[in-house]
PDB file of C-alpha atoms in Angstrom:
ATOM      1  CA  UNK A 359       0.000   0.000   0.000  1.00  0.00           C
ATOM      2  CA  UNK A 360       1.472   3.498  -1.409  1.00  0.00           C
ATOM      3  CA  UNK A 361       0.724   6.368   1.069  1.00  0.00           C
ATOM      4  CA  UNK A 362       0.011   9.678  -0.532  1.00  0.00           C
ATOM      5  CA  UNK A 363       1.566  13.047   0.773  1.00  0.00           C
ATOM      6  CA  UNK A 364      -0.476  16.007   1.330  1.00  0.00           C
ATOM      7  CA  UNK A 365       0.656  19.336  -0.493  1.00  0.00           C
ATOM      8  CA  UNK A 366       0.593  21.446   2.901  1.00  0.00           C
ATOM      9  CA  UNK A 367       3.574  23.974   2.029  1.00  0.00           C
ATOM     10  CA  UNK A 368       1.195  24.826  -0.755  1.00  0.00           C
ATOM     11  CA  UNK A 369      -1.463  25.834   1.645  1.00  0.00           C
ATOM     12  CA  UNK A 370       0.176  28.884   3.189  1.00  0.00           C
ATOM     13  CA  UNK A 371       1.039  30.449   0.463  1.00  0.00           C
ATOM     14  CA  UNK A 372      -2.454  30.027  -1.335  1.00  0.00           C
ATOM     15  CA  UNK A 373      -4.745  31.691   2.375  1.00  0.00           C
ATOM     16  CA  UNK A 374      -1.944  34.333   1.954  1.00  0.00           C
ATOM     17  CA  UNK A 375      -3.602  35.243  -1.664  1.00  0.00           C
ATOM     18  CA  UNK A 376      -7.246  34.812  -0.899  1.00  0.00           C
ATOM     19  CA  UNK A 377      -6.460  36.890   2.236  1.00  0.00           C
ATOM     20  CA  UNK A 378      -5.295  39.146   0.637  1.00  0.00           C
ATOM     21  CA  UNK A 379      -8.092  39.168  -2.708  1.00  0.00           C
ATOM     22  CA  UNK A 380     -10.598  39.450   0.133  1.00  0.00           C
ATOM     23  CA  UNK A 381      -8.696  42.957   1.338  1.00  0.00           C
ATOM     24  CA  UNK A 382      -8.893  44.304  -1.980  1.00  0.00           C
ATOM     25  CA  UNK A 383      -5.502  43.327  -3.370  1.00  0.00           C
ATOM     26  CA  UNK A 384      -2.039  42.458  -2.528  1.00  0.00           C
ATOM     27  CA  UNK A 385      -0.167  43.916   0.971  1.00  0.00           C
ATOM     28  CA  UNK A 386       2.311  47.541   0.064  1.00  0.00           C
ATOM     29  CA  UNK A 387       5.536  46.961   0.490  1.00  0.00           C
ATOM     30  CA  UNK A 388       6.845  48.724   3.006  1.00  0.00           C
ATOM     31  CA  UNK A 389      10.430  49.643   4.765  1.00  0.00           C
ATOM     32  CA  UNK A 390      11.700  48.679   7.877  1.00  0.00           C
ATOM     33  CA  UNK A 391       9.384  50.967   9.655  1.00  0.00           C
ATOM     34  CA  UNK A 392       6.853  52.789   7.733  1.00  0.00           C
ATOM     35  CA  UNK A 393       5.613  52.491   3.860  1.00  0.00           C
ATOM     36  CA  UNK A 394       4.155  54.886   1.747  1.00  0.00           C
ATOM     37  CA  UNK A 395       5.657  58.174   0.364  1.00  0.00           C
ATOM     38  CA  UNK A 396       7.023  57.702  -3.385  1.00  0.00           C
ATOM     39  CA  UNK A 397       4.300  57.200  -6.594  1.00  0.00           C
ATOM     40  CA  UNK A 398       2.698  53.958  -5.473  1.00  0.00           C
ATOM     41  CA  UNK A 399      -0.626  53.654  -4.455  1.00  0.00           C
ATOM     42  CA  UNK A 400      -1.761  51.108  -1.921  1.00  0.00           C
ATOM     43  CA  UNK A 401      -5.751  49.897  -1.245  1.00  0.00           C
ATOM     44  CA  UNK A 402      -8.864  51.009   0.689  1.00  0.00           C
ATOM     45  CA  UNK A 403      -7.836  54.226   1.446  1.00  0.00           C
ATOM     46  CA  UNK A 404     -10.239  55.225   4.646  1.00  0.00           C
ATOM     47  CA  UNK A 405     -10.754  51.516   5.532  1.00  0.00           C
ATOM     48  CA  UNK A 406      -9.765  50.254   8.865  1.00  0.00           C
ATOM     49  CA  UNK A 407      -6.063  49.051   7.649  1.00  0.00           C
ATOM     50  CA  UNK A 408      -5.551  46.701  10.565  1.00  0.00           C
ATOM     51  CA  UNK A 409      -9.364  44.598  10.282  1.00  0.00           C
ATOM     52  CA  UNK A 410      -7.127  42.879   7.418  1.00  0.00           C
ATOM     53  CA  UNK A 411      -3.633  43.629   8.321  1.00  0.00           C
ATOM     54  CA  UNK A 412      -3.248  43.027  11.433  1.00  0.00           C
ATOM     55  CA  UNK A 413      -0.367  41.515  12.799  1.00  0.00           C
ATOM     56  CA  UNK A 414       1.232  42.743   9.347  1.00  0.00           C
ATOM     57  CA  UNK A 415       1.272  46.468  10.367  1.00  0.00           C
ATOM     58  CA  UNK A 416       1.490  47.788  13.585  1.00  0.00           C
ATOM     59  CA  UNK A 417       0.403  50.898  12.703  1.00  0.00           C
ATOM     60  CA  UNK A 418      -1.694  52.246   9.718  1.00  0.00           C
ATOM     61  CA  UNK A 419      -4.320  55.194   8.414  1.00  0.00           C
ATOM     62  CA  UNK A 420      -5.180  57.447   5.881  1.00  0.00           C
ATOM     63  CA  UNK A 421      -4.227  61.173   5.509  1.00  0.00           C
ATOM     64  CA  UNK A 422      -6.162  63.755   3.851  1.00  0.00           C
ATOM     65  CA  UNK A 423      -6.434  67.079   2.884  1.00  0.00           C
ATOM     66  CA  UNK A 424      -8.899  69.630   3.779  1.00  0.00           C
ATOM     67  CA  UNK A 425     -10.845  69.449   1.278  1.00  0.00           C
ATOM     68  CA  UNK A 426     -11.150  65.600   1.398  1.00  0.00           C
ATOM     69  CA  UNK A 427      -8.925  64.754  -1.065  1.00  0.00           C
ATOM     70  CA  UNK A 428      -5.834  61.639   0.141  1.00  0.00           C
ATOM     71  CA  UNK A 429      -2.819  63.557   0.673  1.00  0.00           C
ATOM     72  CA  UNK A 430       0.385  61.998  -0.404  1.00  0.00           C
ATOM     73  CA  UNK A 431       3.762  62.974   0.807  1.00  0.00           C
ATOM     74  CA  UNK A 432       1.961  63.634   4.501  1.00  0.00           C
ATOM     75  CA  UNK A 433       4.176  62.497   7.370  1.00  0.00           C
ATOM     76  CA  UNK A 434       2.484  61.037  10.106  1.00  0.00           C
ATOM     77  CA  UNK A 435       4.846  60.932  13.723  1.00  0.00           C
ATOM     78  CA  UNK A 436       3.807  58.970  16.951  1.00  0.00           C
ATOM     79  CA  UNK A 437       6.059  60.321  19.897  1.00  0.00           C
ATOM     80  CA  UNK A 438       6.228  59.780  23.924  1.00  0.00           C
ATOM     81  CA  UNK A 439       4.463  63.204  25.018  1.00  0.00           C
ATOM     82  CA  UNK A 440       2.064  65.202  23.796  1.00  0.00           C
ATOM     83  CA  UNK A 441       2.337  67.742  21.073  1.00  0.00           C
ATOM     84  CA  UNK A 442       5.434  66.311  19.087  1.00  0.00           C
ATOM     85  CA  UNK A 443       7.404  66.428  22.184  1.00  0.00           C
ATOM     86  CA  UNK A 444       9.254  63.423  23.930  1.00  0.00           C
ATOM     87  CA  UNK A 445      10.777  60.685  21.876  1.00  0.00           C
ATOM     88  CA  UNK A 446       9.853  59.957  18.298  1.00  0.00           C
ATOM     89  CA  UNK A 447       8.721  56.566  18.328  1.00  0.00           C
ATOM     90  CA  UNK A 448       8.204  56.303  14.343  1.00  0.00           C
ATOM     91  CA  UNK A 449       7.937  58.379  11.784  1.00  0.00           C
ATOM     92  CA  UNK A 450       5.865  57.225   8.323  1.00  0.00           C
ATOM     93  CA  UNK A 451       4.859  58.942   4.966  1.00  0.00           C
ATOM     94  CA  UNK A 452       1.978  58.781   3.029  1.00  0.00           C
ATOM     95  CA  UNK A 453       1.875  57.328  -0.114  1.00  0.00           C
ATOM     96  CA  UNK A 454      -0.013  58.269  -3.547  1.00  0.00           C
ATOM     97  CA  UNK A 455      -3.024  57.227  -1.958  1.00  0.00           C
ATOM     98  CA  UNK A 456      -2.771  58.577   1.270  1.00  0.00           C
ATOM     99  CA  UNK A 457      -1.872  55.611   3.031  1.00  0.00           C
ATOM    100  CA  UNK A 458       0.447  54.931   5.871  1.00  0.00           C
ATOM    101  CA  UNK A 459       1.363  52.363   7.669  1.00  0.00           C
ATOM    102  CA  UNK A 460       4.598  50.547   9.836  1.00  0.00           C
ATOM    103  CA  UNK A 461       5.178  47.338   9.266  1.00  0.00           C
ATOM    104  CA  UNK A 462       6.713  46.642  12.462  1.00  0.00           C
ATOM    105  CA  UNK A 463       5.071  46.729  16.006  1.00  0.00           C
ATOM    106  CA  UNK A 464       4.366  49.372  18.157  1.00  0.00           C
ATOM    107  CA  UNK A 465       4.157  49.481  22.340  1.00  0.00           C
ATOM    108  CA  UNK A 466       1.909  52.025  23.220  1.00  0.00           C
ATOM    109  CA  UNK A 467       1.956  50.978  26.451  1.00  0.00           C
ATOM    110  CA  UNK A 468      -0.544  53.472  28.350  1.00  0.00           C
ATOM    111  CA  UNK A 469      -0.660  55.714  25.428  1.00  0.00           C
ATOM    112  CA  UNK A 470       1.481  57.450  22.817  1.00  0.00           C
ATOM    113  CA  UNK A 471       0.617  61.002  21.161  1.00  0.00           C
ATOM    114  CA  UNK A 472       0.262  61.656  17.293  1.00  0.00           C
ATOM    115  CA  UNK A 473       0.924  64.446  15.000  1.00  0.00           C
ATOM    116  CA  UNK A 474       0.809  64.562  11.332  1.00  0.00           C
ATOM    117  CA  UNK A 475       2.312  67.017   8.725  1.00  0.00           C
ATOM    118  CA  UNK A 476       1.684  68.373   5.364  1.00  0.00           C
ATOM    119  CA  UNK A 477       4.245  68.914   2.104  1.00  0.00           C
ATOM    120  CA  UNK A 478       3.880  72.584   2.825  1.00  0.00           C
ATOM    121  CA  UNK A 479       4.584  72.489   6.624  1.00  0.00           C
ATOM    122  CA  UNK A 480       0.979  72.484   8.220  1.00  0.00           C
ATOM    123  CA  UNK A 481       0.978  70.524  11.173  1.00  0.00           C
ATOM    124  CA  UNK A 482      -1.595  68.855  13.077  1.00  0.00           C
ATOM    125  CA  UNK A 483      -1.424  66.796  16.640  1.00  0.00           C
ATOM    126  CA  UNK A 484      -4.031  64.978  18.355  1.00  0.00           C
ATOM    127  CA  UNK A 485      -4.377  66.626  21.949  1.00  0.00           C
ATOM    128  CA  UNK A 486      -5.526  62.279  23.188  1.00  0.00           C
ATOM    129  CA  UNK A 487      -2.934  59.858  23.532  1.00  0.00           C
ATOM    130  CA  UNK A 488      -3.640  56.553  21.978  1.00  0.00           C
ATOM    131  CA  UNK A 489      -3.488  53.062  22.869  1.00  0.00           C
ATOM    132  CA  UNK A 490      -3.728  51.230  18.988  1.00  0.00           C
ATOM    133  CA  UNK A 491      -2.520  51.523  16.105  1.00  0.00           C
ATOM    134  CA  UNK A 492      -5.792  50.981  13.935  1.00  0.00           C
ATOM    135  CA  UNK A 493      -6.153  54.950  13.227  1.00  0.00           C
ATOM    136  CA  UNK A 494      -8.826  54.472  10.908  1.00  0.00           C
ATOM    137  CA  UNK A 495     -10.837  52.620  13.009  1.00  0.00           C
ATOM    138  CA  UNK A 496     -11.888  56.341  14.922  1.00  0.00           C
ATOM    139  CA  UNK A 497     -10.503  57.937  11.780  1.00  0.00           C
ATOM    140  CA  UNK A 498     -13.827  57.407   9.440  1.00  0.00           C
ATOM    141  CA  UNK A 499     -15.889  59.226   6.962  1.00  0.00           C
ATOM    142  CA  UNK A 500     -16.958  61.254   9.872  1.00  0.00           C
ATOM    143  CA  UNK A 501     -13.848  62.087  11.454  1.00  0.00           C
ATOM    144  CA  UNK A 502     -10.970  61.688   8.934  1.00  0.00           C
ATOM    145  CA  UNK A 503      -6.901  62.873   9.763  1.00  0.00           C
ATOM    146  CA  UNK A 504      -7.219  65.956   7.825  1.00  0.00           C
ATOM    147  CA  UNK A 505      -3.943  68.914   7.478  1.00  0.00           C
ATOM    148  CA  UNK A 506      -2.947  71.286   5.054  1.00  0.00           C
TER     149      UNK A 506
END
């Protein structure tokens, strides 16, 4: 009697494609800690980044400008104290679609602060630290990261 293998290392690598055609397309690639900034474009821009990504990004949202169009270029900082001050924790840009995200985790620990920052200088910094990384989950239609 002949005993047939199972293909198993072909199963990873086929969830990791319907995972991510279920998330609208493949994952950005991103540097060592943050992606975006240059001409590509990632997915979903507005979407909660991390209700498909997490684990993959520890931090992620969209920027956009006042008048609600994405903003690429926008550089989004999380420090230790409030306002921009204490220790820069990470720094990422936007890319062409407004995107950010780190693909590396974050401790927040009891909370970290946020401030975000436009081509042209305009700055912005939320006066609440946070706990998560999943900006866009507060961050929706009704309350987007907006600076210009």
């Amino acid at each position: 009697m002949t005993r047939r293998r199972t293909r198993w290392p072909l199963a990873a690598p086929l969830a990791l494609v319907a995972l991510g055609a279920a998330c609208g397309g493949s994952s950005p690639t991103s540097s060592a800690d943050g992606g975006g900034g240059g001409s590509a474009a990632s997915h979903n821009a507005g979407r909660d980044c991390l209700a498909c990504h997490r684990g993959e990004f520890g931090v992620a949202g969209t920027v956009y400008r006042v008048d609600g169009s994405a903003y690429p270029g926008a550089t989004v900082r999380v420090t230790t104290a409030l306002d921009g001050g204490g220790s820069v924790v990470l720094t990422v840009t936007a890319d062409a679609s407004g995107n950010f995200y780190a693909s590396r985790s974050v401790a927040f620990g009891s909370g970290l602060y946020t401030d975000v920052t436009g081509t042209g200088g305009a700055r912005r910094a939320m006066k609440a630290a946070v706990t998560g990384g999943a900006c866009n989950s507060c961050h929706d239609a009704s309350n987007r990261i907006r600076v210009d």
